[in-house]
Each structure stands twice: as structure tokens, then as C-alpha cells.
Coordinates of C-alpha atoms and ligand atoms in Angstrom, one line a residue:
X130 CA 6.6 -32.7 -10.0
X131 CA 3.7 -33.9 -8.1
X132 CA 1.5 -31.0 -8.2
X133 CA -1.3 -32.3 -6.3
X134 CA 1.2 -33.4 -3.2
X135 CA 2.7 -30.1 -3.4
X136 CA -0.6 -28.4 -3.2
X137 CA -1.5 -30.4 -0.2
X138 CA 1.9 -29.8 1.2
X139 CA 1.1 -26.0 0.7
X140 CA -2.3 -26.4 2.4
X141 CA -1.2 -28.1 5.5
X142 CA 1.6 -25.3 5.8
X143 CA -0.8 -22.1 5.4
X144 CA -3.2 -24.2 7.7
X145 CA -0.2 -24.5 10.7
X146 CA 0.9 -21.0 10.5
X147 CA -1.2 -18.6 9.4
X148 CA -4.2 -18.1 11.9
X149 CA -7.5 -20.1 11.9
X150 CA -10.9 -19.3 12.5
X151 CA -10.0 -14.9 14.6
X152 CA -9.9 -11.6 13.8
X153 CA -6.4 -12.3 11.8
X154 CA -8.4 -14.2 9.5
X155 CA -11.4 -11.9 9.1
X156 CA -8.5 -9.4 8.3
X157 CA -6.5 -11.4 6.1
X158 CA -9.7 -12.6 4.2
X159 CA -11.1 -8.8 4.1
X160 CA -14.2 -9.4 5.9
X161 CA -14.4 -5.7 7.1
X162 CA -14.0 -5.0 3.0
X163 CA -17.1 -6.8 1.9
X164 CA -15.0 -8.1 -0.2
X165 CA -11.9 -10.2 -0.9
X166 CA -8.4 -8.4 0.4
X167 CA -6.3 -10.4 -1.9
X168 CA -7.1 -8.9 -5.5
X169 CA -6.9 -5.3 -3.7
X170 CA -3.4 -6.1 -2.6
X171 CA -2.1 -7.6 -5.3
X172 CA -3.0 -4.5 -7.1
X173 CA -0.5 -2.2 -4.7
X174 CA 1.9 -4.9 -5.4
X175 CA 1.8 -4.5 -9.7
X176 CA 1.2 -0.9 -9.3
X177 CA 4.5 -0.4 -7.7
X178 CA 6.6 -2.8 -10.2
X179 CA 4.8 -1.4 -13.0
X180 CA 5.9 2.1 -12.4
X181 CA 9.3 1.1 -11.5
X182 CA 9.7 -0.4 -15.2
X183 CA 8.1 2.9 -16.6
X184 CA 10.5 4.5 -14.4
X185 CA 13.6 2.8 -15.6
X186 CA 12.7 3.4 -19.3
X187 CA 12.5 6.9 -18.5
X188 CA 16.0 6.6 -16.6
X189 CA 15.2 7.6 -13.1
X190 CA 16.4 5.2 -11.8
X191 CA 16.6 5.9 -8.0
X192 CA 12.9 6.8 -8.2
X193 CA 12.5 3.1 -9.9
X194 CA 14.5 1.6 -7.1
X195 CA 11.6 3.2 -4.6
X196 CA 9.4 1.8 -6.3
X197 CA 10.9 -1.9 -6.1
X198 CA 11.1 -1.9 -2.6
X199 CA 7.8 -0.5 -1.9
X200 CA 6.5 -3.2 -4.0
X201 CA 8.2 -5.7 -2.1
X202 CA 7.2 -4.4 1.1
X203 CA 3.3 -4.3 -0.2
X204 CA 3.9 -7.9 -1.3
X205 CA 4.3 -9.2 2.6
X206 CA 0.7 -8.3 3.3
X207 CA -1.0 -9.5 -0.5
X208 CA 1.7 -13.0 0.4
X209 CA -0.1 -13.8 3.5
X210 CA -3.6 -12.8 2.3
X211 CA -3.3 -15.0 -0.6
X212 CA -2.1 -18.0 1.6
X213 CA -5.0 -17.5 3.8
X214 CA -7.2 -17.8 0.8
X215 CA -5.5 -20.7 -0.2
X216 CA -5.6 -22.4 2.6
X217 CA -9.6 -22.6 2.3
X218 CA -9.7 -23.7 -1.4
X219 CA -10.7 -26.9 -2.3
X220 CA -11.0 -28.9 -6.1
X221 CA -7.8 -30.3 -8.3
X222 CA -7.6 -27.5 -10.8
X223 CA -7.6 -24.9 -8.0
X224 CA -5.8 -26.3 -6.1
X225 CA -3.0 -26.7 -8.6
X226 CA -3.6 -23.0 -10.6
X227 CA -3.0 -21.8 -6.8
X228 CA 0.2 -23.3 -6.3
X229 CA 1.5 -22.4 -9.4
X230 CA 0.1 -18.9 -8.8
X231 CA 2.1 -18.9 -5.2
X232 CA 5.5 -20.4 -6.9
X233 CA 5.2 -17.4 -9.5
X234 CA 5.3 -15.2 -7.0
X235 CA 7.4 -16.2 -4.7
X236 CA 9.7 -16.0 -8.1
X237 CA 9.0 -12.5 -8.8
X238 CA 9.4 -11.6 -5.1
X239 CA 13.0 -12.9 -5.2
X240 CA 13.8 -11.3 -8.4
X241 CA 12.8 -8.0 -7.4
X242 CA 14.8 -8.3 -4.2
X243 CA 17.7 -9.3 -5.3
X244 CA 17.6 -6.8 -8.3
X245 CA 17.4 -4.2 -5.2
X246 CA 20.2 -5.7 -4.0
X247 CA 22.5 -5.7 -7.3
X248 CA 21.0 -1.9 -8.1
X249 CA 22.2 -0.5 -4.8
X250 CA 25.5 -1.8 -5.0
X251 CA 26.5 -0.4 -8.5
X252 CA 25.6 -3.1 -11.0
X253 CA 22.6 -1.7 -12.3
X254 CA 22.5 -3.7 -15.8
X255 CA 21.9 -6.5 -13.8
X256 CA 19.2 -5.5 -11.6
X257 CA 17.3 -4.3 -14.8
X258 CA 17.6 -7.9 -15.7
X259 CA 16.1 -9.3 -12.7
X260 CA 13.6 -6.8 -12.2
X261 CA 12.5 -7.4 -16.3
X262 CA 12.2 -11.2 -15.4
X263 CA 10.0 -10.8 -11.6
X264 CA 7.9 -8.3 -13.7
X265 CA 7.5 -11.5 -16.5
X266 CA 6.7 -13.3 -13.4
X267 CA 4.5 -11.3 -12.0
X268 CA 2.5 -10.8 -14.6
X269 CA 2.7 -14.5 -15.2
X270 CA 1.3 -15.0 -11.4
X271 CA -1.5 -12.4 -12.3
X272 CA -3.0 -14.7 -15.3
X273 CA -3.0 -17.8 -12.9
X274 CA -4.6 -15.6 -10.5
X275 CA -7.2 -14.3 -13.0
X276 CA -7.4 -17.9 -13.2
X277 CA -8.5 -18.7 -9.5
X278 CA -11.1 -16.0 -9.8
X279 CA -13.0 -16.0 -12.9
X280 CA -13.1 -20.0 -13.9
X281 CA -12.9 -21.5 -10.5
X282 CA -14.8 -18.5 -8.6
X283 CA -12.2 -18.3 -6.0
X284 CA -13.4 -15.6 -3.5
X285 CA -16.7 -15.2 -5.8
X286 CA -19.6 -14.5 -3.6
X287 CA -21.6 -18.5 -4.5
X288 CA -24.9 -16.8 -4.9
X289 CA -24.1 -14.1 -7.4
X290 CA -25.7 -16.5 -9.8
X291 CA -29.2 -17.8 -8.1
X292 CA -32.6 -15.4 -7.5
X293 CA -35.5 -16.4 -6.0
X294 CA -39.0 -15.5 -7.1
X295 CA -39.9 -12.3 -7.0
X296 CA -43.7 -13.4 -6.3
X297 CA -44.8 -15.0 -3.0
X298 CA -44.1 -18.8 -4.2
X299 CA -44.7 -22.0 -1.8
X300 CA -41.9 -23.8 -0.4
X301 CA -43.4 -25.7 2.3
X302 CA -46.0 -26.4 4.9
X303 CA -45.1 -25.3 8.2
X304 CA -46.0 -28.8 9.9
X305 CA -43.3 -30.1 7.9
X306 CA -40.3 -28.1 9.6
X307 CA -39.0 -28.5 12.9
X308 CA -38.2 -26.3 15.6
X309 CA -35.4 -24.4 16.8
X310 CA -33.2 -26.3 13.8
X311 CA -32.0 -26.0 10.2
X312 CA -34.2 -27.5 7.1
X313 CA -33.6 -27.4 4.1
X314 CA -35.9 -26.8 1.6
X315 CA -35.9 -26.3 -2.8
X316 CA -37.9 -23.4 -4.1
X317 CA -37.7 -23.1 -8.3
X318 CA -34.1 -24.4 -8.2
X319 CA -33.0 -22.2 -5.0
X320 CA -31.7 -23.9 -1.9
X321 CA -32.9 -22.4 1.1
X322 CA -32.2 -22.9 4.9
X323 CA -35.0 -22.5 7.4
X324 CA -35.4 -21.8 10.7
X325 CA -38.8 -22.3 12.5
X326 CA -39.1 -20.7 15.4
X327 CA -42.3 -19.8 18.0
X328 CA -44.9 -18.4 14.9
X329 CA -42.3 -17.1 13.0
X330 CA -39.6 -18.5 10.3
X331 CA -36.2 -17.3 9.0
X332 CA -34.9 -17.6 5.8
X333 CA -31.3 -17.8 4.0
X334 CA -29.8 -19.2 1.2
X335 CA -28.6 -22.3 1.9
X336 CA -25.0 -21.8 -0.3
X337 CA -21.8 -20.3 1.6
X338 CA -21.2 -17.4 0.2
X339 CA -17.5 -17.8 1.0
X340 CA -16.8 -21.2 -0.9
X341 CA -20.9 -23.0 -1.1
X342 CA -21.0 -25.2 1.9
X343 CA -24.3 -26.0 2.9
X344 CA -25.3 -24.1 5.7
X345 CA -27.7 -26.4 6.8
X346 CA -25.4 -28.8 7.7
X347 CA -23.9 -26.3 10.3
X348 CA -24.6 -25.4 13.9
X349 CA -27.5 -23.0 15.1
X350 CA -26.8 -21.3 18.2
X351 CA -29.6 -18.2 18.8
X352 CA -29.8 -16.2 15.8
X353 CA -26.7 -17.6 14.7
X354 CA -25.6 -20.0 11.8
X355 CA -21.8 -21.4 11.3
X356 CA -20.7 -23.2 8.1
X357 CA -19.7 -26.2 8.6
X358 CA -16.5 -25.9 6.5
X359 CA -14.5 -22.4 7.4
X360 CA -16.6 -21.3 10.4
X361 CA -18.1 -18.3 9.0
X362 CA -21.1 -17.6 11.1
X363 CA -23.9 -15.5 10.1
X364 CA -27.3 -13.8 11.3
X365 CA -30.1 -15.9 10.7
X366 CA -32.1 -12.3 11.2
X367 CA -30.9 -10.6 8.1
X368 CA -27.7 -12.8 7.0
X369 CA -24.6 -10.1 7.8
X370 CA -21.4 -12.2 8.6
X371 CA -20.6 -11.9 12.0
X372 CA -17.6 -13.9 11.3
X373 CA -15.5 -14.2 8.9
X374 CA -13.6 -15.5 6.7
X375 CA -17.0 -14.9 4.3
X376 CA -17.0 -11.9 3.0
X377 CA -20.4 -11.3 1.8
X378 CA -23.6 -11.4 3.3
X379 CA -25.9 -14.7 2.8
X380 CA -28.7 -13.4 0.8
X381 CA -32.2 -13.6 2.7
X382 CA -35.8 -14.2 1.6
X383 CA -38.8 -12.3 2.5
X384 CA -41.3 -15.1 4.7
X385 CA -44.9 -15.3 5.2
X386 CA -47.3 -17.9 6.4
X387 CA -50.5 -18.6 4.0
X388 CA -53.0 -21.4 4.9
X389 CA -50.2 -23.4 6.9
X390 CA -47.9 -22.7 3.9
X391 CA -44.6 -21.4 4.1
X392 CA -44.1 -19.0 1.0
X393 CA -41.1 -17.2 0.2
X394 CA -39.8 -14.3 -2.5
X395 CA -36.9 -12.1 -2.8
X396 CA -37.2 -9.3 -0.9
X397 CA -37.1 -5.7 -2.5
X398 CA -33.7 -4.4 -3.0
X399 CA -34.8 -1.2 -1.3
X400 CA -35.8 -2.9 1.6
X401 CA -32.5 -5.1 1.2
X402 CA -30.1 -1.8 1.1
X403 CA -32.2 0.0 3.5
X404 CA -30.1 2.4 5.9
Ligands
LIG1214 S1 -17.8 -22.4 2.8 FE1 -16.2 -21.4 3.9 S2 -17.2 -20.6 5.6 FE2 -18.8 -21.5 4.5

């Protein structure tokens, strides 16, 4: 199999049918969270199949059929939210751990619905047997999923891992930037977009947080910044996402003007988490 044309066969699918730059996506990306809605689902999804199994060992079985189809139903929503996230992945290894990840599931989906289907009319042997094999598939689908998050920092907000100075540190004169538009400037390592504006200048990391696009390279309009890749517009002001499908904040830096220098640091976390 051709993973890499099946991955981009995926991609072009989730990109026809499931909605683009709305409110859909801010919902199926859990902008309103703060944080990712995928991983929350998914856990609704194993929490149901896992007590079903526990269920079945303890021979209650119509309270373990329950529990099957209320997994299934949670999987519809955690299905959609993960294609949406898919959709806006990019790179070879995730894009392939994704597809497995997706095939898995769909797998385990199946399973567990047609060992409803063989439970409720009487051949109950069986449906253990497909419910044992969608929970090894599952819990096969959850390791590529660990994958996605934790070595490819799928949904992992890109500027967990950069700080700037905490001390008022030059980045550059204020001659050099131009007005009303988006430069980008290096201070100790960190990437930073500017905006000038009148006497006064705005600063935000220049990474996405939703997949590191640089923001620079996007369009300003007012107090407002869109990446150029997913459309995720933030607040120049104080870096909230306005929309989605980012789900964390674009971290700002505290600016001052010294002798026609512009210096930046990292503002206070009290006066970051303020109110
Ligand atoms: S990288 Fe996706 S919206 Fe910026």
C-alpha cells in the first residue's frame, strides 16, 4: 500500500467535507477549550469500551452492551474531530502515523458495532469476540495517536518550548521597521513579529501556535493577524485567537522604546494571567 497516496487521498477527503475555516471548525478543533477536542474525545470513546470489557468479565452483560453503544455514539463526534485535525497536518511521518491511526479506528468502530449487532440477536460468544478485537484495535489506534502527539507535536501549542528574556533585551531600532506591516525580527534565538504603529509597537511570537507557520507572512488587518496556512487569526493587542482552528494564544512580549531602540522581554506571568 501506498501510504503516502493514501494519506493524501485522506487529506483531500476531510478537506471536501468536513468544514473549512467557521465556527464548525473552531468547534471541531476545540478552540472554545483552549485546548485540543480530539484527545478529550477520544477519552469518552476508551472509557466507554473499557468499562464494557470490565463489564463483560464481571458478566453483566446488558450493562456492557450500554456501554458499546455509547462508545460508538461518542466515537461520531471524536471521528470528525480527529479528521478535522488531520486535515491540517502536514510532514511524511505524520501524515502516515495519522492514517494508520484513522484505519485503526475505523477498525475498532466496525468491530464494536457489529459485536452490538451479534450480542443483541443472541450470539453473544461472538460479539465478545469482536468487541475483544475493536478494544485490540483501539488500543492499537491510541499508541499511533500517542504517536501524533508527543513525537510529531500534533495539536502541541509550537511555543511551549521558546522564552524570551526576562530582561529588557534589544531587538531592533525603530527606523528599521515599517508601518502599519509585519517584520520580523530574532531576539536570543526567539522569532518575533512586529507591528509598528503611530509611537507605539506590538509584539507576538512569530510561530503559529496551531501547527508554526510564520505569522509574519500573513495578512494584517487592524489589530488583527491571520496565518497564512489554516487561517487562525489572532490579536495583535494581547495575542487571544479570535479564530480558530488555533487553540492557544500566541504568546506576547512586553515593548518599550530606549534611545530609538526597540527592546523587548517576557512579560510577567501575573500581568500575563491577569483577570
Ligand atoms: S499554522 Fe495553522 S493556523 Fe497557523
Amino acid at each position: 500500500v501506498d501510504l503516502d497516496r493514501a494519506a493524501e487521498s485522506l487529506r483531500r477527503l476531510t478537506g471536501k467535507y468536513l468544514p473549512g475555516p467557521s465556527r464548525a471548525k473552531d468547534l471541531l478543533s476545540g478552540t472554545f477549550l483552549g485546548h485540543p477536542l480530539h484527545p478529550a474525545l477520544t477519552d469518552a470513546v476508551l472509557g466507554c469500551w473499557t468499562s464494557a470489557l470490565a463489564l463483560d468479565l464481571r458478566g453483566q452483560a446488558e450493562a456492557s452492551d450500554t456501554m458499546i453503544g455509547l462508545g460508538i455514539l461518542a466515537s461520531l463526534p471524536t471521528v470528525a474531530s480527529g479528521l478535522s485535525d488531520y486535515a491540517d497536518v502536514s510532514g511524511e511521518d505524520a501524515s502516515r502515523s495519522g492514517l494508520v491511526h484513522a484505519a485503526l479506528n475505523s477498525a475498532s468502530i466496525l468491530l464494536y458495532a457489529s459485536s452490538l449487532l451479534l450480542r443483541k440477536t443472541g450470539h453473544r460468544r461472538a460479539g465478545l469476540t469482536f468487541s475483544s478485537l475493536g478494544f485490540g484495535a483501539a488500543l492499537a489506534a491510541g499508541w499511533f495517536g500517542g504517536h501524533l502527539a508527543f513525537r510529531n507535536g500534533v495539536g502541541v501549542d509550537r511555543n511551549a518550548f521558546q522564552e524570551l528574556p526576562a530582561d529588557w533585551t534589544r531587538a531592533v531600532k525603530v527606523e528599521d521597521l515599517s508601518f502599519d506591516s509585519l517584520d520580523l525580527v530574532q531576539v536570543g534565538g526567539y522569532s518575533l513579529m512586529l507591528r509598528r504603529r503611530g509611537g507605539t509597537v506590538d509584539a507576538l511570537s512569530d510561530r503559529c501556535s496551531h501547527r508554526g507557520c510564520s505569522l509574519h507572512e500573513g495578512k494584517l488587518d487592524g489589530d488583527l493577524v491571520t496565518c497564512p496556512c489554516h487561517a487562525s487569526v489572532f490579536s495583535l493587542i494581547d495575542g487571544h485567537v479570535v479564530v480558530g482552528p488555533a487553540t492557544a494564544p500566541q504568546p506576547r512580549a512586553d515593548v518599550r522604546i530606549d534611545q530609538g531602540w526597540v527592546e523587548v522581554r517576557r512579560p510577567s506571568f501575573e500581568a500575563d494571567h491577569r483577570g
